Coordinates of C-alpha atoms in Angstrom, one line a residue:
M182 CA 60.3 -13.5 25.1
A183 CA 57.0 -15.4 25.3
R184 CA 53.5 -13.8 25.9
Q185 CA 51.4 -16.6 27.2
R186 CA 47.9 -15.3 27.1
Q187 CA 45.0 -17.7 26.2
N188 CA 42.2 -15.0 26.0
T189 CA 44.1 -13.4 23.0
I190 CA 43.3 -12.7 19.4
A191 CA 46.5 -12.5 17.2
I192 CA 46.2 -10.5 13.8
T193 CA 49.0 -11.0 11.8
G194 CA 49.3 -7.8 9.4
G195 CA 48.2 -4.5 10.4
G196 CA 47.4 -2.7 7.0
F197 CA 43.9 -1.6 6.5
S198 CA 42.2 -5.1 6.7
G199 CA 43.9 -5.9 10.0
A200 CA 43.3 -2.3 11.6
A201 CA 39.6 -2.6 10.6
L202 CA 39.2 -5.9 12.0
A203 CA 40.6 -4.8 15.4
W204 CA 38.3 -1.8 15.0
H205 CA 35.3 -4.2 14.3
L206 CA 36.3 -6.5 17.1
R207 CA 36.1 -3.5 19.7
R208 CA 32.6 -2.5 18.1
N209 CA 31.4 -6.2 18.6
N210 CA 32.4 -5.7 22.3
V211 CA 34.8 -8.5 22.1
T212 CA 36.8 -8.2 25.2
A213 CA 39.8 -10.5 24.5
D214 CA 43.3 -9.1 24.2
I215 CA 43.8 -8.1 20.6
V216 CA 47.5 -8.1 19.3
V217 CA 48.1 -6.8 15.8
I218 CA 51.5 -7.9 14.5
E219 CA 52.8 -5.4 12.0
P220 CA 56.4 -4.3 11.3
R221 CA 55.3 -0.8 10.3
A222 CA 55.3 2.1 12.8
D223 CA 51.6 2.7 12.3
L224 CA 48.7 0.4 11.9
G225 CA 46.0 0.9 9.1
R226 CA 48.8 2.0 6.4
G227 CA 50.0 -1.2 5.2
L228 CA 51.6 -0.8 1.6
A229 CA 49.0 1.1 -0.1
Y230 CA 48.6 3.8 2.4
A231 CA 52.2 4.1 3.5
T232 CA 53.3 6.0 0.7
T233 CA 54.3 9.6 1.3
D234 CA 54.3 10.8 -2.2
P235 CA 51.6 13.5 -2.5
A236 CA 51.0 12.5 -6.2
H237 CA 49.6 9.1 -4.9
R238 CA 45.8 9.6 -4.4
I239 CA 42.8 7.4 -3.2
N240 CA 41.3 6.0 -6.3
V241 CA 37.8 6.5 -5.2
P242 CA 35.9 9.6 -3.7
A243 CA 36.5 10.0 0.1
A244 CA 32.9 9.4 0.6
R245 CA 33.4 5.8 -0.5
M246 CA 36.4 5.1 1.9
I247 CA 34.1 3.4 4.6
L248 CA 35.4 2.2 7.8
D249 CA 32.1 2.4 9.4
V250 CA 29.0 1.3 7.2
D251 CA 26.8 3.2 9.8
D252 CA 28.7 6.4 9.2
A253 CA 29.7 6.1 5.5
E254 CA 31.0 9.7 5.2
H255 CA 33.1 10.0 8.4
F256 CA 36.3 10.1 6.3
H257 CA 34.8 12.8 4.2
R258 CA 33.8 14.9 7.2
W259 CA 37.2 14.2 9.0
L260 CA 38.9 15.8 5.9
I261 CA 36.9 18.7 6.5
D262 CA 36.9 19.1 10.2
T263 CA 40.7 18.6 10.5
G264 CA 41.4 21.6 8.1
Y265 CA 43.2 19.1 5.5
L266 CA 41.8 20.8 2.4
T267 CA 43.7 23.9 3.2
T268 CA 46.9 22.1 2.6
D269 CA 45.8 20.1 -0.4
P270 CA 43.2 22.2 -2.4
Q271 CA 43.7 19.9 -5.5
A272 CA 42.1 17.2 -3.4
S273 CA 38.6 18.8 -3.9
L274 CA 36.7 18.8 -7.2
P275 CA 34.0 21.2 -8.2
D276 CA 31.2 18.8 -7.7
G277 CA 32.2 18.2 -4.1
R278 CA 34.1 15.0 -4.4
L279 CA 37.4 14.6 -2.5
F280 CA 40.3 12.7 -3.7
P281 CA 43.0 13.4 -1.1
T282 CA 46.4 11.7 -0.9
R283 CA 46.6 7.9 0.0
A284 CA 48.9 8.9 2.9
I285 CA 46.2 11.0 4.7
F286 CA 43.9 7.9 4.5
G287 CA 46.5 6.0 6.2
R288 CA 46.7 8.6 8.9
Y289 CA 43.0 8.6 9.3
V290 CA 42.8 4.8 9.9
A291 CA 45.8 4.9 12.2
E292 CA 44.1 7.5 14.2
Q293 CA 40.8 5.6 14.5
V294 CA 42.7 2.6 15.6
R295 CA 45.0 4.4 17.9
H296 CA 41.8 5.3 20.1
L297 CA 41.6 1.6 20.8
K298 CA 44.5 1.3 23.1
P299 CA 45.5 -0.3 25.4
A300 CA 42.5 -2.9 24.3
V301 CA 44.3 -3.2 21.0
R302 CA 48.2 -3.6 21.2
H303 CA 50.5 -3.2 18.5
L304 CA 53.6 -5.7 18.1
Q305 CA 55.9 -4.1 15.7
A306 CA 57.3 -7.1 14.2
K307 CA 56.7 -9.4 11.5
A308 CA 55.2 -12.9 11.9
V309 CA 57.2 -15.5 10.4
S310 CA 55.7 -18.9 11.6
A311 CA 52.8 -20.2 13.4
S312 CA 52.1 -23.4 14.8
A313 CA 48.9 -25.1 16.2
T314 CA 48.6 -25.7 19.8
E315 CA 46.1 -27.4 22.1
G316 CA 44.5 -23.8 22.8
G317 CA 45.1 -22.1 19.5
F318 CA 48.3 -21.0 17.8
H319 CA 51.7 -20.1 18.8
V320 CA 53.2 -17.2 16.5
T321 CA 56.8 -16.6 16.0
C322 CA 57.9 -13.1 15.0
D323 CA 61.0 -11.9 13.1
N324 CA 62.4 -10.3 16.4
G325 CA 62.2 -13.3 18.6
E326 CA 58.9 -12.4 20.3
T327 CA 56.1 -14.9 20.4
V328 CA 52.5 -14.7 21.0
D329 CA 50.1 -17.4 22.0
A330 CA 46.5 -16.9 21.0
A331 CA 43.2 -18.7 21.1
T332 CA 42.3 -17.2 17.8
M333 CA 44.6 -16.2 14.8
V334 CA 43.6 -13.9 11.8
L335 CA 45.8 -13.7 8.8
A336 CA 45.4 -10.3 7.4
I337 CA 48.5 -10.2 5.3
C338 CA 49.0 -8.2 2.2
H339 CA 50.0 -9.6 -1.2
A340 CA 53.8 -10.2 -1.6
P341 CA 55.7 -7.9 -4.1
P342 CA 55.4 -9.0 -7.7
A343 CA 57.7 -11.7 -8.8
V344 CA 60.1 -11.0 -11.8
P345 CA 58.7 -12.6 -15.0
S346 CA 60.9 -15.4 -16.3
S347 CA 61.5 -13.4 -19.6
L348 CA 63.1 -10.4 -17.4
R349 CA 65.1 -12.5 -14.9
P350 CA 68.4 -12.0 -16.6
L351 CA 67.9 -8.2 -15.7
H352 CA 67.2 -9.1 -12.1
S353 CA 70.7 -7.6 -10.8
H354 CA 71.1 -4.9 -13.3
P355 CA 71.2 -1.4 -11.3
R356 CA 68.9 0.0 -13.8
F357 CA 66.1 -2.6 -13.5
F358 CA 63.7 -1.9 -10.6
S359 CA 61.6 -4.8 -9.5
D360 CA 60.2 -2.4 -6.8
P361 CA 59.4 1.0 -8.1
W362 CA 59.0 2.3 -4.6
S363 CA 62.3 1.3 -3.2
G364 CA 64.3 4.2 -1.9
S365 CA 66.6 4.1 -4.8
A366 CA 64.4 3.9 -7.7
L367 CA 62.8 7.3 -8.5
P368 CA 65.7 9.4 -7.3
S369 CA 68.2 7.7 -9.6
L370 CA 66.0 8.6 -12.7
A371 CA 67.3 11.8 -14.7
P372 CA 64.5 14.0 -16.2
D373 CA 65.3 12.8 -19.8
D374 CA 65.6 9.1 -19.2
R375 CA 63.7 7.0 -21.4
I376 CA 61.9 4.5 -19.2
L377 CA 60.1 1.3 -19.8
I378 CA 57.3 0.3 -17.3
V379 CA 56.1 -3.3 -17.4
G380 CA 52.5 -3.1 -16.6
T381 CA 49.9 -0.7 -17.6
G382 CA 47.5 -0.8 -14.3
L383 CA 47.4 1.2 -11.1
T384 CA 50.9 1.0 -10.2
M385 CA 51.9 2.3 -13.8
A386 CA 49.6 5.2 -13.2
D387 CA 51.1 6.0 -9.9
I388 CA 54.7 5.5 -11.4
V389 CA 53.8 8.2 -14.0
A390 CA 52.2 10.5 -11.5
S391 CA 55.4 10.4 -9.3
L392 CA 57.7 10.9 -12.3
E393 CA 55.5 13.9 -13.4
R394 CA 55.7 15.4 -10.0
T395 CA 59.4 15.2 -9.9
G396 CA 60.0 16.8 -13.3
H397 CA 60.6 14.0 -15.4
R398 CA 60.1 15.0 -19.2
G399 CA 61.5 12.0 -21.0
E400 CA 59.7 9.3 -22.9
I401 CA 57.8 6.5 -21.0
V402 CA 56.7 3.3 -22.6
A403 CA 54.3 1.2 -20.7
V404 CA 53.4 -2.2 -22.1
S405 CA 51.1 -5.2 -21.0
R406 CA 49.8 -8.0 -22.7
R407 CA 46.5 -6.3 -23.7
G408 CA 47.6 -2.7 -23.2
L409 CA 44.7 -1.8 -21.0
R410 CA 44.8 1.0 -18.6
P411 CA 42.7 2.1 -15.7
Q412 CA 39.7 4.2 -16.7
A413 CA 38.3 7.5 -15.4
H414 CA 35.6 8.2 -13.0
T415 CA 32.4 9.8 -14.3
D416 CA 31.0 13.1 -12.9
N417 CA 27.4 11.8 -13.1
L418 CA 26.3 10.8 -9.9
S419 CA 23.3 9.0 -10.8
L420 CA 22.3 5.9 -9.1
F421 CA 21.6 2.7 -11.2
E422 CA 19.1 0.1 -10.1
G423 CA 20.0 -2.7 -12.3
D424 CA 20.2 -6.3 -11.1
F425 CA 22.9 -8.9 -12.2
T426 CA 21.9 -11.7 -9.7
T427 CA 18.2 -12.4 -10.7
P428 CA 18.2 -14.8 -12.5
P429 CA 21.6 -16.0 -11.3
V430 CA 24.2 -16.1 -14.0
T431 CA 26.5 -19.3 -13.7
Q432 CA 28.6 -18.8 -16.7
A433 CA 31.2 -16.0 -17.5
V434 CA 30.2 -15.3 -21.0
A435 CA 26.5 -14.9 -20.0
L436 CA 27.7 -12.5 -17.4
S437 CA 29.7 -10.5 -19.9
R438 CA 26.8 -10.2 -22.4
R439 CA 24.4 -9.2 -19.6
I440 CA 26.8 -6.4 -18.4
R441 CA 27.4 -5.3 -22.2
R442 CA 23.6 -5.1 -23.0
T443 CA 23.0 -3.0 -19.9
V444 CA 25.8 -0.7 -20.6
I445 CA 24.3 -0.1 -24.1
D446 CA 20.8 0.5 -22.7
A447 CA 22.1 3.0 -20.0
A448 CA 23.9 4.8 -22.8
R449 CA 20.6 5.2 -24.7
D450 CA 19.3 6.8 -21.6
G451 CA 22.4 9.1 -21.5
L452 CA 23.9 7.2 -18.3
P453 CA 27.6 6.4 -18.5
W454 CA 29.1 3.0 -18.2
Q455 CA 30.7 3.7 -15.0
I456 CA 27.5 3.6 -12.9
V457 CA 26.4 0.3 -14.5
L458 CA 29.8 -1.2 -13.4
N459 CA 29.3 0.3 -9.8
R460 CA 26.1 -1.7 -9.7
V461 CA 28.1 -4.9 -10.7
H462 CA 30.5 -3.9 -8.0
E463 CA 27.7 -3.7 -5.4
Q464 CA 26.6 -7.2 -6.3
G465 CA 30.1 -8.6 -6.9
Q466 CA 30.2 -11.2 -4.2
P467 CA 26.8 -12.9 -4.9
I468 CA 27.7 -12.8 -8.7
W469 CA 31.0 -14.5 -8.0
Q470 CA 29.4 -17.2 -5.9
N471 CA 26.8 -17.9 -8.5
L472 CA 29.5 -18.5 -11.0
S473 CA 30.3 -22.2 -11.8
A474 CA 34.0 -23.2 -10.8
S475 CA 34.9 -23.4 -14.5
S476 CA 33.5 -19.9 -15.0
R477 CA 35.3 -18.4 -12.5
H478 CA 38.7 -19.8 -14.0
Q479 CA 37.5 -18.4 -17.3
F480 CA 36.7 -15.3 -16.0
L481 CA 40.0 -14.7 -14.4
R482 CA 41.8 -15.9 -17.7
H483 CA 39.9 -13.9 -20.3
L484 CA 37.7 -11.2 -18.6
R485 CA 39.5 -10.2 -15.4
P486 CA 41.9 -7.5 -17.2
Y487 CA 38.9 -5.8 -18.6
W488 CA 37.3 -5.8 -15.3
D489 CA 40.2 -4.7 -13.4
T490 CA 40.7 -1.7 -15.9
H491 CA 37.0 -0.6 -15.7
R492 CA 36.3 -1.4 -11.9
F493 CA 39.5 -0.1 -10.5
R494 CA 39.5 3.5 -11.9
I495 CA 42.1 6.3 -11.1
A496 CA 41.6 9.6 -9.3
P497 CA 40.8 12.4 -11.8
Q498 CA 44.1 14.3 -11.0
I499 CA 46.2 11.2 -12.1
H500 CA 43.8 10.5 -15.0
E501 CA 44.7 14.1 -16.2
T502 CA 48.4 13.4 -16.0
I503 CA 48.1 10.2 -18.0
E504 CA 46.0 11.9 -20.6
R505 CA 48.4 14.9 -20.9
R506 CA 51.4 12.7 -21.2
I507 CA 49.9 10.8 -24.0
A508 CA 48.8 14.1 -25.8
N509 CA 52.2 15.6 -25.6
G510 CA 54.0 12.2 -26.7
T511 CA 55.8 11.3 -23.6
L512 CA 53.8 8.4 -22.6
D513 CA 53.1 5.4 -25.1
L514 CA 50.9 2.4 -23.8
R515 CA 51.3 -0.6 -26.0
A516 CA 49.8 -3.9 -26.1
A517 CA 53.1 -6.2 -26.2
S518 CA 55.3 -8.8 -24.6
V519 CA 58.8 -8.1 -23.4
R520 CA 61.9 -10.0 -22.9
A521 CA 65.4 -9.3 -22.0
N522 CA 67.8 -8.8 -24.6
S523 CA 71.0 -7.1 -23.8
A524 CA 72.5 -4.5 -21.4
T525 CA 75.2 -2.0 -20.7
P526 CA 76.1 -0.7 -17.2
H527 CA 73.9 2.2 -17.8
T528 CA 71.1 1.0 -20.4
I529 CA 68.9 -1.8 -20.9
T530 CA 67.8 -3.4 -24.3
V531 CA 64.7 -5.3 -24.4
A532 CA 62.9 -7.1 -27.1
L533 CA 59.2 -6.1 -27.7
R534 CA 56.7 -8.0 -29.6
T535 CA 53.3 -6.2 -30.4
R536 CA 50.1 -8.0 -29.8
H537 CA 49.3 -10.0 -32.9
D538 CA 52.7 -9.5 -34.3
T539 CA 55.4 -12.3 -34.7
E540 CA 58.5 -10.1 -34.9
W541 CA 60.5 -9.1 -31.7
K542 CA 62.0 -5.7 -32.1
P543 CA 64.9 -4.3 -29.7
E544 CA 64.6 -1.1 -27.9
T545 CA 66.9 0.6 -25.5
F546 CA 65.8 2.2 -22.2
D547 CA 67.6 4.1 -19.5
A548 CA 65.5 2.2 -16.9
V549 CA 62.9 -0.7 -16.7
M550 CA 60.5 -0.6 -13.8
L551 CA 58.4 -3.6 -12.9
A552 CA 54.6 -2.6 -12.3
T553 CA 52.9 -5.9 -12.9
G554 CA 50.9 -6.1 -9.7
P555 CA 51.4 -8.2 -6.4
A556 CA 52.0 -11.9 -6.2
H557 CA 49.2 -14.3 -5.0
A558 CA 51.0 -17.5 -4.3
V559 CA 50.9 -18.8 -0.7
A560 CA 54.6 -19.7 -1.0
A561 CA 55.6 -15.9 -1.5
D562 CA 55.1 -15.1 2.1
P563 CA 57.2 -17.1 4.9
L564 CA 54.4 -17.3 7.2
L565 CA 51.9 -18.5 4.8
S566 CA 54.1 -20.9 3.3
S567 CA 55.2 -22.4 6.9
M568 CA 51.5 -22.9 7.7
N569 CA 50.8 -24.4 4.3
T570 CA 53.7 -27.0 5.0
D571 CA 52.4 -27.8 8.3
G572 CA 48.8 -28.5 6.8
L573 CA 47.2 -25.5 8.7
L574 CA 45.9 -23.9 5.3
Q575 CA 46.0 -24.3 1.5
A576 CA 46.0 -22.1 -1.4
D577 CA 42.7 -21.7 -3.2
T578 CA 42.0 -23.3 -6.4
L579 CA 42.2 -20.2 -8.4
G580 CA 45.6 -19.0 -7.3
L581 CA 44.1 -15.9 -5.8
G582 CA 45.2 -16.5 -1.9
I583 CA 44.1 -18.9 0.8
A584 CA 41.0 -21.2 0.7
V585 CA 38.4 -20.2 3.1
D586 CA 34.7 -21.4 4.1
P587 CA 31.7 -18.9 3.7
S588 CA 32.6 -17.8 7.4
G589 CA 36.1 -16.9 6.5
H590 CA 37.7 -19.9 8.2
A591 CA 40.9 -21.0 6.6
I592 CA 40.6 -24.6 5.5
N593 CA 43.3 -27.1 6.3
H594 CA 45.0 -29.9 4.1
R595 CA 42.2 -32.2 5.2
N596 CA 39.7 -29.8 3.6
E597 CA 38.4 -29.0 6.9
P598 CA 37.8 -25.4 8.2
N599 CA 39.6 -24.4 11.2
S600 CA 37.4 -22.6 13.8
H601 CA 40.2 -20.7 15.4
L602 CA 42.0 -19.5 12.1
F603 CA 40.3 -16.7 9.9
V604 CA 41.6 -15.0 6.8
A605 CA 40.9 -11.3 6.4
G606 CA 41.6 -9.3 3.4
P607 CA 42.2 -9.9 -0.3
L608 CA 43.6 -13.2 0.3
A609 CA 40.0 -14.5 0.9
R610 CA 38.7 -13.2 -2.5
G611 CA 39.0 -16.7 -4.2
T612 CA 35.8 -17.4 -2.1
F613 CA 34.3 -14.1 -1.9
G614 CA 35.2 -12.4 -5.1
E615 CA 35.1 -8.6 -4.7
L616 CA 37.6 -8.0 -1.8
M617 CA 39.9 -5.2 -2.8
A618 CA 37.8 -1.8 -2.4
I619 CA 38.1 -0.5 1.2
S620 CA 34.2 -0.7 1.5
D621 CA 34.5 -4.4 0.7
L622 CA 37.3 -5.0 3.0
S623 CA 35.6 -3.3 5.8
A624 CA 32.5 -4.8 5.5
Y625 CA 34.3 -8.4 5.4
A626 CA 36.2 -7.5 8.5
G627 CA 33.0 -6.7 10.2
K628 CA 31.8 -10.1 9.2
I629 CA 34.8 -11.7 10.5
A630 CA 34.7 -9.8 13.7
A631 CA 31.1 -10.8 14.2
N632 CA 32.0 -14.4 13.7
I633 CA 34.9 -14.2 16.2
A634 CA 32.5 -12.5 18.8
A635 CA 29.9 -15.3 18.2
S636 CA 32.4 -18.0 18.3
S637 CA 32.3 -20.4 21.6
S638 CA 35.9 -20.5 22.1
V639 CA 36.5 -16.9 22.4
A640 CA 33.2 -16.4 24.4
D641 CA 34.2 -19.2 26.8
D642 CA 37.7 -17.6 27.3
C643 CA 36.3 -14.2 27.8
G644 CA 33.8 -15.6 30.3
T645 CA 36.7 -17.5 32.3
H646 CA 38.8 -14.1 32.0
A647 CA 36.1 -12.2 33.5

């Protein structure tokens, strides 16, 4: 079935970025038909907020989960006004900060977008290919439906992590879980199972929190090359007025030194490092754009793991779980490399090599879970892969997603921006840097919406339609 509408904006992907874009488009009084192509039943949840596990909490206070920059605390108030805290008293901290479940934030966003109907239509399907037409794009979905649109926006989330080559021999083993959130993963684990988690970031923290909730008491070993784990928030709510853009820093090493010096100076004044890093985050996009191309590569190669674990912190409730498991000896975080060794039908033996060591040592586990983070390659998604093959877009030079210009237009194989094709969400962070936090994603969605509203193609179509 074909939907032939020239006055249409097609948004492929209906997680937070796609939902926020639809919301901002309506706020910008864009009168074109907006179609969000998303296979999940609700818009706004995506992978992050589709979880139903009550152990999974938002990683920043509710007051910083911002959809509308003009009403930053709307979600915080919504939690109180809806009576949510009576069902989840642990969400509230003594200082007034709220760290509710991720599921409730997904429900909140879905509710905000639901109010936009019928101006925003949800096509429950997955976009699998798109071809350029004279008037825009022809999008084909996995259920056979098609959408013809004057403007297309890619708001696709990252693909699941690829299995590292060192662990591929385990790929078909029933006790190896490349997706820890598959329906069969957690329920198949016994309380005393010894579990290896490959990765020590946010996904690892979520897995440990889920295991704790379900009564797991066996040993968990989590490994990554550096053994770094997400840090905790501070209860010091002081503001920090430092500046990391004047004068501009063009080298990654110089940026690292400036941040370190500032953290030391703040400590002398009794201020925690977290509020310094909050300021770095606020200035993240201009900082990134000031860095030279070589320094961006250097940052990703050497500094990104340290930035990620200090910038992307975990909820206090999950931090307490991690600390408790470490203290009682049931969680062991290691800086180590891992490779497959041997297996039986019910166990997996891997070889581990501690960082700065040369010896590989075998260890046996009842299950191995992959928590290495999402894949970034364009080839990992069928839609992006097909559009790349057709020359409609290209991967950015850093391998973080899609190459875009400063306005968010996708850049084609001729290195030209396409005025009818935008990229929303984290896939654009090769250009913009900080595009992972909800506040960043919403602000960027607002920028894309304003650019679409101002574009002559949509304006002309809207005028003709009227």
